[in-house]
Short mmCIF file of C-alpha atoms in Angstrom, two decimals:
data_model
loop_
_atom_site.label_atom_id
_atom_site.label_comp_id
_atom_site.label_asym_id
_atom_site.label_seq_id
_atom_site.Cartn_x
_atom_site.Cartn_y
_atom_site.Cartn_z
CA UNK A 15 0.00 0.00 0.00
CA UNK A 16 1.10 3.63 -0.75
CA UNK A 17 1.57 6.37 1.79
CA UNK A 18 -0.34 9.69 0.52
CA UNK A 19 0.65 12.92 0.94
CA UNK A 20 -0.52 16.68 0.27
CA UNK A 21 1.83 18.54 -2.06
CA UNK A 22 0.04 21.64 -2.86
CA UNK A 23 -2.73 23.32 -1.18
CA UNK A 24 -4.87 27.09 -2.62
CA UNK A 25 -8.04 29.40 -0.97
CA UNK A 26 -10.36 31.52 -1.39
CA UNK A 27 -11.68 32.60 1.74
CA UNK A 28 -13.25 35.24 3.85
CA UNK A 29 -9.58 35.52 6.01
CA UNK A 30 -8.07 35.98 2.43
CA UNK A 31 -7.42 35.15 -0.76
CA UNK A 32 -3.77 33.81 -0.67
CA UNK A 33 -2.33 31.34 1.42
CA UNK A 34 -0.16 34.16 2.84
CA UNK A 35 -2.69 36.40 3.70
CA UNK A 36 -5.11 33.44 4.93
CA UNK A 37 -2.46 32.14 7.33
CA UNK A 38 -1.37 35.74 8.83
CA UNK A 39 -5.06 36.27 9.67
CA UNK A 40 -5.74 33.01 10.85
CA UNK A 41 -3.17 32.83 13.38
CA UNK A 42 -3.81 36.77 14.96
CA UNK A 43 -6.97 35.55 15.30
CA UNK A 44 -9.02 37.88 12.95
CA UNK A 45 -12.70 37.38 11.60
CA UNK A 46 -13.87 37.53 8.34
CA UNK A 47 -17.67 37.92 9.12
CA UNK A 48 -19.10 40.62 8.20
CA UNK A 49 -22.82 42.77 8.75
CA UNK A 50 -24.46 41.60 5.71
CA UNK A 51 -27.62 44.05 6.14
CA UNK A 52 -28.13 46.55 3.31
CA UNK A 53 -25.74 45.22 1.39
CA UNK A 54 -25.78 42.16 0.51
CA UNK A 55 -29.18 41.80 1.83
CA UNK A 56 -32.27 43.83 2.84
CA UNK A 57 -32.04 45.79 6.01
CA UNK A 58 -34.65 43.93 7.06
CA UNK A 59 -33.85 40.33 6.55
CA UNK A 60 -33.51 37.98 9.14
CA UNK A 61 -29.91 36.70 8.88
CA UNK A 62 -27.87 39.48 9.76
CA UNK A 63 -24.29 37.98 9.31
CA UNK A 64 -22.27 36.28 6.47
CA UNK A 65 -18.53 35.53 5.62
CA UNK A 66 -18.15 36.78 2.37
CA UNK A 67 -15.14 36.66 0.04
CA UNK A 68 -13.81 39.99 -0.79
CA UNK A 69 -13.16 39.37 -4.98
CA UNK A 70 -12.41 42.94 -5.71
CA UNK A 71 -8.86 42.16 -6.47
CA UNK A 72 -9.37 38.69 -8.12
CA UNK A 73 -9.37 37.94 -11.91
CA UNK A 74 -12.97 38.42 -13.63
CA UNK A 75 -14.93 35.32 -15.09
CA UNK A 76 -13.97 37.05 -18.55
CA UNK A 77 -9.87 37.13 -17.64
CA UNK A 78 -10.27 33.29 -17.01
CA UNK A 79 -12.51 32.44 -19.75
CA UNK A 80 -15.09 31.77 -17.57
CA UNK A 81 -19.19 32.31 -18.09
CA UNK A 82 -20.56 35.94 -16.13
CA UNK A 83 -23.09 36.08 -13.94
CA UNK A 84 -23.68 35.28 -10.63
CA UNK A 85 -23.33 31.63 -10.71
CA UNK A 86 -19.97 31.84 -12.16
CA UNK A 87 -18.51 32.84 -8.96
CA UNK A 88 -18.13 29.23 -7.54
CA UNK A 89 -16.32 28.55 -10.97
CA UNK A 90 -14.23 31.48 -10.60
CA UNK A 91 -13.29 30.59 -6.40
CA UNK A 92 -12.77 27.07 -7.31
CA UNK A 93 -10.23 28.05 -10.56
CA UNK A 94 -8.19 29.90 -8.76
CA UNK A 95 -7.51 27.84 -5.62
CA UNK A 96 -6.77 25.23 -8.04
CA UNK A 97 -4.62 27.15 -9.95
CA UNK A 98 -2.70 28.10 -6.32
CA UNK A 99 -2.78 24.67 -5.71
CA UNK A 100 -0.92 23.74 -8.80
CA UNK A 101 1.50 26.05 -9.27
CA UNK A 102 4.91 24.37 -8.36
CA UNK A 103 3.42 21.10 -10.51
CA UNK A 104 5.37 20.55 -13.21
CA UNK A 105 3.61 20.95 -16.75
CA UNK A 106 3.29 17.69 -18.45
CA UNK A 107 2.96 15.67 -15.62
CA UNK A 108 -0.80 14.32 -15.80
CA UNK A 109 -3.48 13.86 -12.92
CA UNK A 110 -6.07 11.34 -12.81
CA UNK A 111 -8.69 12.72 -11.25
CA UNK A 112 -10.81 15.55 -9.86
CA UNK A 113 -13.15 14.61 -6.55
CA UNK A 114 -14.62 18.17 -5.30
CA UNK A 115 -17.71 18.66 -3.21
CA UNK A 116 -19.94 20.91 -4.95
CA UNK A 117 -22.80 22.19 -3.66
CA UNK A 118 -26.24 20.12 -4.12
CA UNK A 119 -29.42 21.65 -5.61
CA UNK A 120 -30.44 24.86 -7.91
CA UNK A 121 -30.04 28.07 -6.30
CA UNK A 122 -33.32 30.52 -6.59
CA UNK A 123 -31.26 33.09 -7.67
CA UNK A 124 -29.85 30.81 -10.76
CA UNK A 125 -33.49 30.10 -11.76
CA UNK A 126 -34.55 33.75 -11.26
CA UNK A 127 -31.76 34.92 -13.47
CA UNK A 128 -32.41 32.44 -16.29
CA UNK A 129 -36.02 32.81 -16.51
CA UNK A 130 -36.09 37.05 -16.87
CA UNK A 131 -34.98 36.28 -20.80
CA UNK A 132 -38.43 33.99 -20.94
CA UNK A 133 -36.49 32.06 -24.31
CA UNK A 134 -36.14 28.34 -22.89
CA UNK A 135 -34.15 28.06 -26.52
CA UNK A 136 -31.28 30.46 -23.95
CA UNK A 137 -31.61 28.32 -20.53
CA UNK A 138 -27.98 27.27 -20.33
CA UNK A 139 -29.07 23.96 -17.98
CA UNK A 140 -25.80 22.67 -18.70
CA UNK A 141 -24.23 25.33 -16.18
CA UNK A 142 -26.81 24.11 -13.31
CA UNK A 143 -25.11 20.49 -12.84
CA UNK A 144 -22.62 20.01 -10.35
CA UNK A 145 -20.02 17.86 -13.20
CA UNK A 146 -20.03 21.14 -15.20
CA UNK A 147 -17.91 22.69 -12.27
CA UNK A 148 -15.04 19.99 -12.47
CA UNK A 149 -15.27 19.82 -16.18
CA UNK A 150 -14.25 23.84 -16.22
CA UNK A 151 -11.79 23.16 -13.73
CA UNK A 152 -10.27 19.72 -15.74
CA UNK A 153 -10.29 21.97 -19.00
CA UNK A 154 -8.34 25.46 -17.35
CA UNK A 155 -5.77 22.11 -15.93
CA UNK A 156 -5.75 20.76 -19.31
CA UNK A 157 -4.85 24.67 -21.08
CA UNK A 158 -2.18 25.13 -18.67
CA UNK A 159 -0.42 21.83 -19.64
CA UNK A 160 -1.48 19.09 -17.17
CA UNK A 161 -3.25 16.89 -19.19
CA UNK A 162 -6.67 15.92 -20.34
CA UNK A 163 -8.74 14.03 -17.24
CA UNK A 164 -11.32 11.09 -18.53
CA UNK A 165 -14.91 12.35 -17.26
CA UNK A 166 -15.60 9.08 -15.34
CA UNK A 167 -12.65 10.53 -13.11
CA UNK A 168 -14.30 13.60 -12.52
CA UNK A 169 -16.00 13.01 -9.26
CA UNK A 170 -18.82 15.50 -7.45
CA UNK A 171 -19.55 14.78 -3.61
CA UNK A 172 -22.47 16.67 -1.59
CA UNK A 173 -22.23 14.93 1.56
CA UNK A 174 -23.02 18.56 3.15
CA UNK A 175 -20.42 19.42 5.64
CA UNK A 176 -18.68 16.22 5.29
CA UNK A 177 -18.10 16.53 1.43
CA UNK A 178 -14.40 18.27 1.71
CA UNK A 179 -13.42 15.42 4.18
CA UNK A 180 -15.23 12.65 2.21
CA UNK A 181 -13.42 14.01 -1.02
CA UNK A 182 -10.04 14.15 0.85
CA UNK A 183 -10.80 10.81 1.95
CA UNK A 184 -11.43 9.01 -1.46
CA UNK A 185 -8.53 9.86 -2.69
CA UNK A 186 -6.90 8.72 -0.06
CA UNK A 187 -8.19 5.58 -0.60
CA UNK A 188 -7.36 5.16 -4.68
CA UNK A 189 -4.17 6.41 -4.02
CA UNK A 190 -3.43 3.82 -1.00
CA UNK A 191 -4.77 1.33 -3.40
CA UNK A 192 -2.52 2.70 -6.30
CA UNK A 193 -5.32 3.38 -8.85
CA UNK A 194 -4.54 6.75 -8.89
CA UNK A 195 -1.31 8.39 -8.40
CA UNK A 196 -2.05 12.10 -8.22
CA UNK A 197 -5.21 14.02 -8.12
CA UNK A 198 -7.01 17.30 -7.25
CA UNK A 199 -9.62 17.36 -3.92
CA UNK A 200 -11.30 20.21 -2.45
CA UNK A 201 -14.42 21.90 -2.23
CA UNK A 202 -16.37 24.76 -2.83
CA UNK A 203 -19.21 26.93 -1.57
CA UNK A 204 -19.89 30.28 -2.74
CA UNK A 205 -23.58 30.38 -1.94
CA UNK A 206 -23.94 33.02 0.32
CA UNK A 207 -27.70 34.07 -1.01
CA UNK A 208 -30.20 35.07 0.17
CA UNK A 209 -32.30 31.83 -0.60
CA UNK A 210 -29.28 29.59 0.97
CA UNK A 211 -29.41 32.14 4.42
CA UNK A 212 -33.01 31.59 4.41
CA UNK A 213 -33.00 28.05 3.97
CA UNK A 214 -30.71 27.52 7.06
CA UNK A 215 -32.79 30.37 8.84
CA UNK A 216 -35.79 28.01 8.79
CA UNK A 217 -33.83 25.05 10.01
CA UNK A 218 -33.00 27.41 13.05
CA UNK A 219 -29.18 26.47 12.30
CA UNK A 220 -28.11 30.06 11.72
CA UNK A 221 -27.65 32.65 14.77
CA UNK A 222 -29.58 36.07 14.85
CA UNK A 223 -27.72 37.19 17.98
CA UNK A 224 -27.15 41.45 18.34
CA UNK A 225 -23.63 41.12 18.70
CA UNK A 226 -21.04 42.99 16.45
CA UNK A 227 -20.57 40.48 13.21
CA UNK A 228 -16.72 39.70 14.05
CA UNK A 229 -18.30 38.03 17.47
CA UNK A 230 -21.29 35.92 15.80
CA UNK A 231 -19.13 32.84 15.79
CA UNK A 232 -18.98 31.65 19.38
CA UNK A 233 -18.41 28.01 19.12
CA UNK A 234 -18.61 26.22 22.24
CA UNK A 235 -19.40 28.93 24.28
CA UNK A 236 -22.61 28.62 26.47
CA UNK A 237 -24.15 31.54 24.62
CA UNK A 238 -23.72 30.34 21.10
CA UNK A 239 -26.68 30.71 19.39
CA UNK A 240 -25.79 29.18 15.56
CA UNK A 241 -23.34 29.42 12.80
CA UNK A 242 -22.48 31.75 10.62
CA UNK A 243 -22.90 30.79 6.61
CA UNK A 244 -20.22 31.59 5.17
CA UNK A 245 -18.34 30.72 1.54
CA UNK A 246 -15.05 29.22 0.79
CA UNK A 247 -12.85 27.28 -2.03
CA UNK A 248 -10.00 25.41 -1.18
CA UNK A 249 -8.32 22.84 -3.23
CA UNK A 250 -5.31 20.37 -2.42
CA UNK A 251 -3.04 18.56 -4.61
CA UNK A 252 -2.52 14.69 -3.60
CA UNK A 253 -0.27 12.36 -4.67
CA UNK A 254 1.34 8.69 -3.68
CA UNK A 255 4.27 9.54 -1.94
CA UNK A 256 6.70 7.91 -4.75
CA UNK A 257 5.01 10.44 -7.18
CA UNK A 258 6.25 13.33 -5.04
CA UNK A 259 9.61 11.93 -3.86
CA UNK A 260 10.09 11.24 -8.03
CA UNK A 261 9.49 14.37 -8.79
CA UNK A 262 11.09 16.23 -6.34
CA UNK A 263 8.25 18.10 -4.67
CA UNK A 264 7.89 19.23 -1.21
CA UNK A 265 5.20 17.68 0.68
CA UNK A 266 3.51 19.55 3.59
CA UNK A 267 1.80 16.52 4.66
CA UNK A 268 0.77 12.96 4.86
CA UNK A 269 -3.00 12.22 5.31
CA UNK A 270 -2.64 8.61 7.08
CA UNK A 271 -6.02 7.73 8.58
CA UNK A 272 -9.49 8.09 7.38
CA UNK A 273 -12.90 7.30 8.95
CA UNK A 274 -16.64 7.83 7.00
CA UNK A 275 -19.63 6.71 8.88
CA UNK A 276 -23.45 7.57 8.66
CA UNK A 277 -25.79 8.11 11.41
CA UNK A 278 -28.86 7.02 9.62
CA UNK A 279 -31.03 8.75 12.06
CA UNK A 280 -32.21 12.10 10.94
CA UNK A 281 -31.83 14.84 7.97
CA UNK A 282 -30.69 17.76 10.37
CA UNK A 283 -29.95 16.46 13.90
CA UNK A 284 -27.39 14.18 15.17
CA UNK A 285 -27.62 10.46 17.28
CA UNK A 286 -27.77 11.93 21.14
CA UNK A 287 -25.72 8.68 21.82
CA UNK A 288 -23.54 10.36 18.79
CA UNK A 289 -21.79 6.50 18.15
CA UNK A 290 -21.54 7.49 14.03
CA UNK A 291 -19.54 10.24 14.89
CA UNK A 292 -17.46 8.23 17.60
CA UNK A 293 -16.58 5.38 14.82
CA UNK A 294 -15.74 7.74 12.21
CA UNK A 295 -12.91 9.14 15.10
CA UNK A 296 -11.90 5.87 15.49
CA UNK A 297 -11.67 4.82 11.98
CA UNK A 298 -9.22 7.25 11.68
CA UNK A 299 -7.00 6.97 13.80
CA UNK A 300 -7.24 2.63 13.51
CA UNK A 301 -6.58 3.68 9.88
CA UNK A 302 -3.37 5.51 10.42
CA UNK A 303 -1.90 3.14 12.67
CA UNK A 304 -1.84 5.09 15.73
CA UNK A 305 -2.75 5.24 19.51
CA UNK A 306 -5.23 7.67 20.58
CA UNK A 307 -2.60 9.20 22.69
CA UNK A 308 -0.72 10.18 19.58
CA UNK A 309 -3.01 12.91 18.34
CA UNK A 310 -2.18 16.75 19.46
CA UNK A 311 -4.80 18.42 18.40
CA UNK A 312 -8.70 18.39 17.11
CA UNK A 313 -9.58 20.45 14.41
CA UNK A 314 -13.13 20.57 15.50
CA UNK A 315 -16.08 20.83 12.97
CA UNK A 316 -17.04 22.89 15.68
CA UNK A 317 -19.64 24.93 14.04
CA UNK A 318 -21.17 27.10 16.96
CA UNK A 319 -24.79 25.09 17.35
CA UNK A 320 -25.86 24.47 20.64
CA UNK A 321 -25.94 20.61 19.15
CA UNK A 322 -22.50 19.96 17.49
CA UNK A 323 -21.26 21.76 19.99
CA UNK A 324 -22.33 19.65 23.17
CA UNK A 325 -22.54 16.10 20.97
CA UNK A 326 -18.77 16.50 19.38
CA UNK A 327 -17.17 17.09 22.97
CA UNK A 328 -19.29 14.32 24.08
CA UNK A 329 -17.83 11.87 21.19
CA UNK A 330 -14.35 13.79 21.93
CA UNK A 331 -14.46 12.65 25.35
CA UNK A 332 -15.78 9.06 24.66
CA UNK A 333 -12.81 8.14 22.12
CA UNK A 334 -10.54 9.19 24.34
CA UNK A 335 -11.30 9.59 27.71
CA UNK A 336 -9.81 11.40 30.35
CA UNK A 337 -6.76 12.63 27.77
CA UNK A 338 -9.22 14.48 26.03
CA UNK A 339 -8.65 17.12 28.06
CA UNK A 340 -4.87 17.24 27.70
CA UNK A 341 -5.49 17.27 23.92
CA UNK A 342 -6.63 21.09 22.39
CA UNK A 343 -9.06 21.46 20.64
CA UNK A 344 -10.35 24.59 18.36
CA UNK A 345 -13.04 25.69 15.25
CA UNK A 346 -12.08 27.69 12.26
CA UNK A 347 -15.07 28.84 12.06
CA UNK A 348 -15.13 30.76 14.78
CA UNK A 349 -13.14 33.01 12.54
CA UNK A 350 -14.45 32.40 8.60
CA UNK A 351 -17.97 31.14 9.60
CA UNK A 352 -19.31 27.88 8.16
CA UNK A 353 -18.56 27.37 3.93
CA UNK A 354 -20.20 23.81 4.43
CA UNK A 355 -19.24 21.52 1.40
CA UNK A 356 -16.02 23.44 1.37
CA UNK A 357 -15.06 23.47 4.81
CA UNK A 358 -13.27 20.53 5.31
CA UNK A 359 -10.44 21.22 2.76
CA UNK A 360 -9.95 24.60 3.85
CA UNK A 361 -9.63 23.47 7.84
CA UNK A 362 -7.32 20.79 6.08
CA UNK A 363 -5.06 23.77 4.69
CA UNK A 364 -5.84 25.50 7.95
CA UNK A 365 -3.96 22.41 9.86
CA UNK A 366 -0.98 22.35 7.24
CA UNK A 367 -0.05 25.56 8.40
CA UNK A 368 -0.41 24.58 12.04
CA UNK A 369 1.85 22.28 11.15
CA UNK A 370 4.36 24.30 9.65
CA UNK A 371 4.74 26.81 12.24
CA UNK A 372 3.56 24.77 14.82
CA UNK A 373 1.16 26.73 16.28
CA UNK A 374 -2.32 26.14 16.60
CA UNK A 375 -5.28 28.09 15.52
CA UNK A 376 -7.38 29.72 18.07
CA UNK A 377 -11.19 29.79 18.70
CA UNK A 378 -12.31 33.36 19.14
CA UNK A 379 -15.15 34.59 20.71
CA UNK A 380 -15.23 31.72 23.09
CA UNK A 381 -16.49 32.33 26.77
CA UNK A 382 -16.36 29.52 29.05
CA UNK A 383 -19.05 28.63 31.15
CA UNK A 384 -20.71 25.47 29.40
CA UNK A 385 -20.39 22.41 31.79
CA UNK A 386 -20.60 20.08 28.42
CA UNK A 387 -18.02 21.91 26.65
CA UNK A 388 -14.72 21.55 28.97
CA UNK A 389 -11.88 20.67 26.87
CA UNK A 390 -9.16 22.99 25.75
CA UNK A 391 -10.79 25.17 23.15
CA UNK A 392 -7.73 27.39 22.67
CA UNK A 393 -9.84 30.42 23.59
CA UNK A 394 -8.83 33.69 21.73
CA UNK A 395 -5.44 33.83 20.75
CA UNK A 396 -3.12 31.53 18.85
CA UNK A 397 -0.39 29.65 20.59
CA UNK A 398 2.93 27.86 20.14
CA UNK A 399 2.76 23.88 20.21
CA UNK A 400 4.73 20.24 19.10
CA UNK A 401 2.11 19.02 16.84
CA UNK A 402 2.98 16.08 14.58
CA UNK A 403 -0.66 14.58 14.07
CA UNK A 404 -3.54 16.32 13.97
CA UNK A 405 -7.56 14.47 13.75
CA UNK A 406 -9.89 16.57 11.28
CA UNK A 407 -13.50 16.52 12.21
CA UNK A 408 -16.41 16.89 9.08
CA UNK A 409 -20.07 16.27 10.53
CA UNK A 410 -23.06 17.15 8.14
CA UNK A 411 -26.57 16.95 7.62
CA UNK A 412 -28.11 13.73 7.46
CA UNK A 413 -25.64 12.23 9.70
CA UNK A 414 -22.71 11.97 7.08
CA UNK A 415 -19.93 11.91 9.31
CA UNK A 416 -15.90 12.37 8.36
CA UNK A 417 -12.34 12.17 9.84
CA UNK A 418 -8.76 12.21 8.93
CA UNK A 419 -5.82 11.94 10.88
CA UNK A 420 -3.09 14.20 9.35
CA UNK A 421 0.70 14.06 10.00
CA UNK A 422 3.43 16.18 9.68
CA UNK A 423 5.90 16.86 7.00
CA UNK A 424 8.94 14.82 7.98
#
């Protein structure tokens, strides 16, 4: 069996738009929610928070040769992480594969903006599936000299917040196998709309809170009150680790453990007993070969419900017992918000740079006080640590649940 490894990583995300710029921010703890009221919405409308990408200074659809309009934005994210992703890969060197969570459905606003020219003979339906996002992606690849990619290799995954995990972790599992040798994973959410806030408003998932928008993210804290929606694309290149050692690249990290489980239980909430989301920890970390004792840090799916909240430091302490509370613990999202599909990838580049300057990201905005969240949360401000493996948390509606266990670079 191969080891994998991680050998180029690119976002797009409300903390920034360059790895540089997303890793500065993460680490001095910064926010990249924003008021959303009047803006991007009416003043009146219910959800009054979003993390939002700031394009202003990106490419147009038109410089990449993209479609306009507002559903090319997810095409336009998702390009140029790639893009990032791939840029120390040499050209002629092909890849077999793109898996990329995508999100599910037809967006109002995509139907709204298609039906105002009334001629079904102009409905571009092609745009609306979620293949026609990788098949952009394999052609800009293809243009900039990395070869043509079959479209049975061209995999979309909506597993809702598991999908960046679940994409990470299928490739992990052709390349172990050696079907594949190198491939593209991410995922990508740029749905910030209004139907998409509404739709979580209704589920009661999203919070409402009057509080300034940099402190609406309050994960694990006994006044959290929802998460934030927020957008993101991140993509990683992955590769056996005798593709990268060939070709001379530098590898920022091994992924070495993988767990996918499903609660079959209900669309929304999770098992009280939460045993899916224990086995998928323990999967993992069985996977990789490793004692429990091994990991240094969580990077919590943590999303700021009163639920996840309470049921994944319930399964935290139940794999592990009383070391859970030796091991830290913190959510991303406390500080970009919640880009579902797409937030698994980015927490994965989140945890490359953790392990890099070994330092751990913190959760802001937390106040303690919750007797069922009592681990470390790393409350407010980064802070040095040895990290060498790190478990990945992904829980989503409909009880799709998914881990990794990273390790560092050697």
């Amino acid at each position: 069996m191969n080891s994998v490894v991680i050998t180029g990583c690119g976002l797009i995300t409300p903390l920034g738009n360059s790895i540089g710029e997303f890793e500065r921010r993460m680490f001095a703890g910064d926010s990249g929610i924003r008021d959303i009221r009047g803006t991007l919405v009416a003043d009146n409308f219910p959800v009054p928070f979003a993390g939002i990408i700031d394009d202003t200074g990106l490419p147009s659809a038109e410089a990449l040769g993209l479609p306009s309009g507002r559903n090319s934005r997810g095409l336009r994210y998702a390009v140029l992480a790639t893009r990032q992703a791939v840029h120390d890969f040499p050209e002629g060197l092909p890849l077999d594969g793109i898996i990329y969570g995508t999100p599910g459905g037809v967006f109002f606003e995509l139907v709204v903006d298609t039906y105002r020219d009334i001629d079904t003979d102009r409905i571009q339906w092609n745009r609306s599936r979620a293949e026609y996002l990788l098949e952009v992606m394999a052609k800009d690849l293809a243009e900039r000299g990395h070869g043509e990619i079959a479209p049975e290799r061209l995999i979309s995954i909506n597993s809702a917040c598991a999908s960046g995990i679940h994409c990470i972790g299928m490739a992990f599992q052709f390349l172990k196998a050696g079907l594949w040798q190198r491939c593209i994973v991410g995922g990508i959410d740029a749905g910030a709309w209004e139907s998409s806030l509404m739709n979580f408003h209704l589920l009661n998932a999203l919070t409402t809170a009057d509080v300034p928008a940099g402190e609406a993210s309050r994960p694990f804290s006994p006044d959290r009150s929802g998460f934030v929606k927020s957008e993101a694309a991140a993509t990683l290149l992955m590769e056996t680790r005798k593709s990268a050692e060939q070709r001379g690249a530098r590898i920022l990290a091994e992924v070495c453990g993988f767990g996918l489980t499903s609660d079959a239980y209900r669309l929304t909430d999770g098992r009280e007993d939460n045993l899916s989301v224990i086995r998928a920890m323990e999967q993992a970390i069985e996977t990789a070969g490793i004692q429990k004792e091994d990991i240094d840090y969580i990077s919590a799916h943590g999303t700021s419900t009163q639920l996840n909240d309470r049921l994944e430091t319930m399964a935290i302490k139940k794999v592990f017992g009383d070391h859970a509370y030796k091991i830290p613990v913190s959510s991303l999202k406390s500080q970009t918000g919640h880009p579902t599909v797409a937030s698994g990838a980015m927490e994965t580049v989140a945890c490359i740079l953790m392990f890099q300057r070994q330092r751990l990201a913190p959760t802001i905005n937390f106040r303690a006080g919750d007797p069922e969240c009592d681990l470390d949360y790393v409350p407010h401000k980064s802070r040095p640590a040895e990290v060498k493996y790190i478990l990945n948390n992904a829980f989503g509606f409909g009880g799709q649940n998914a881990c990794i266990v990273l390790r560092k670079a050697d």
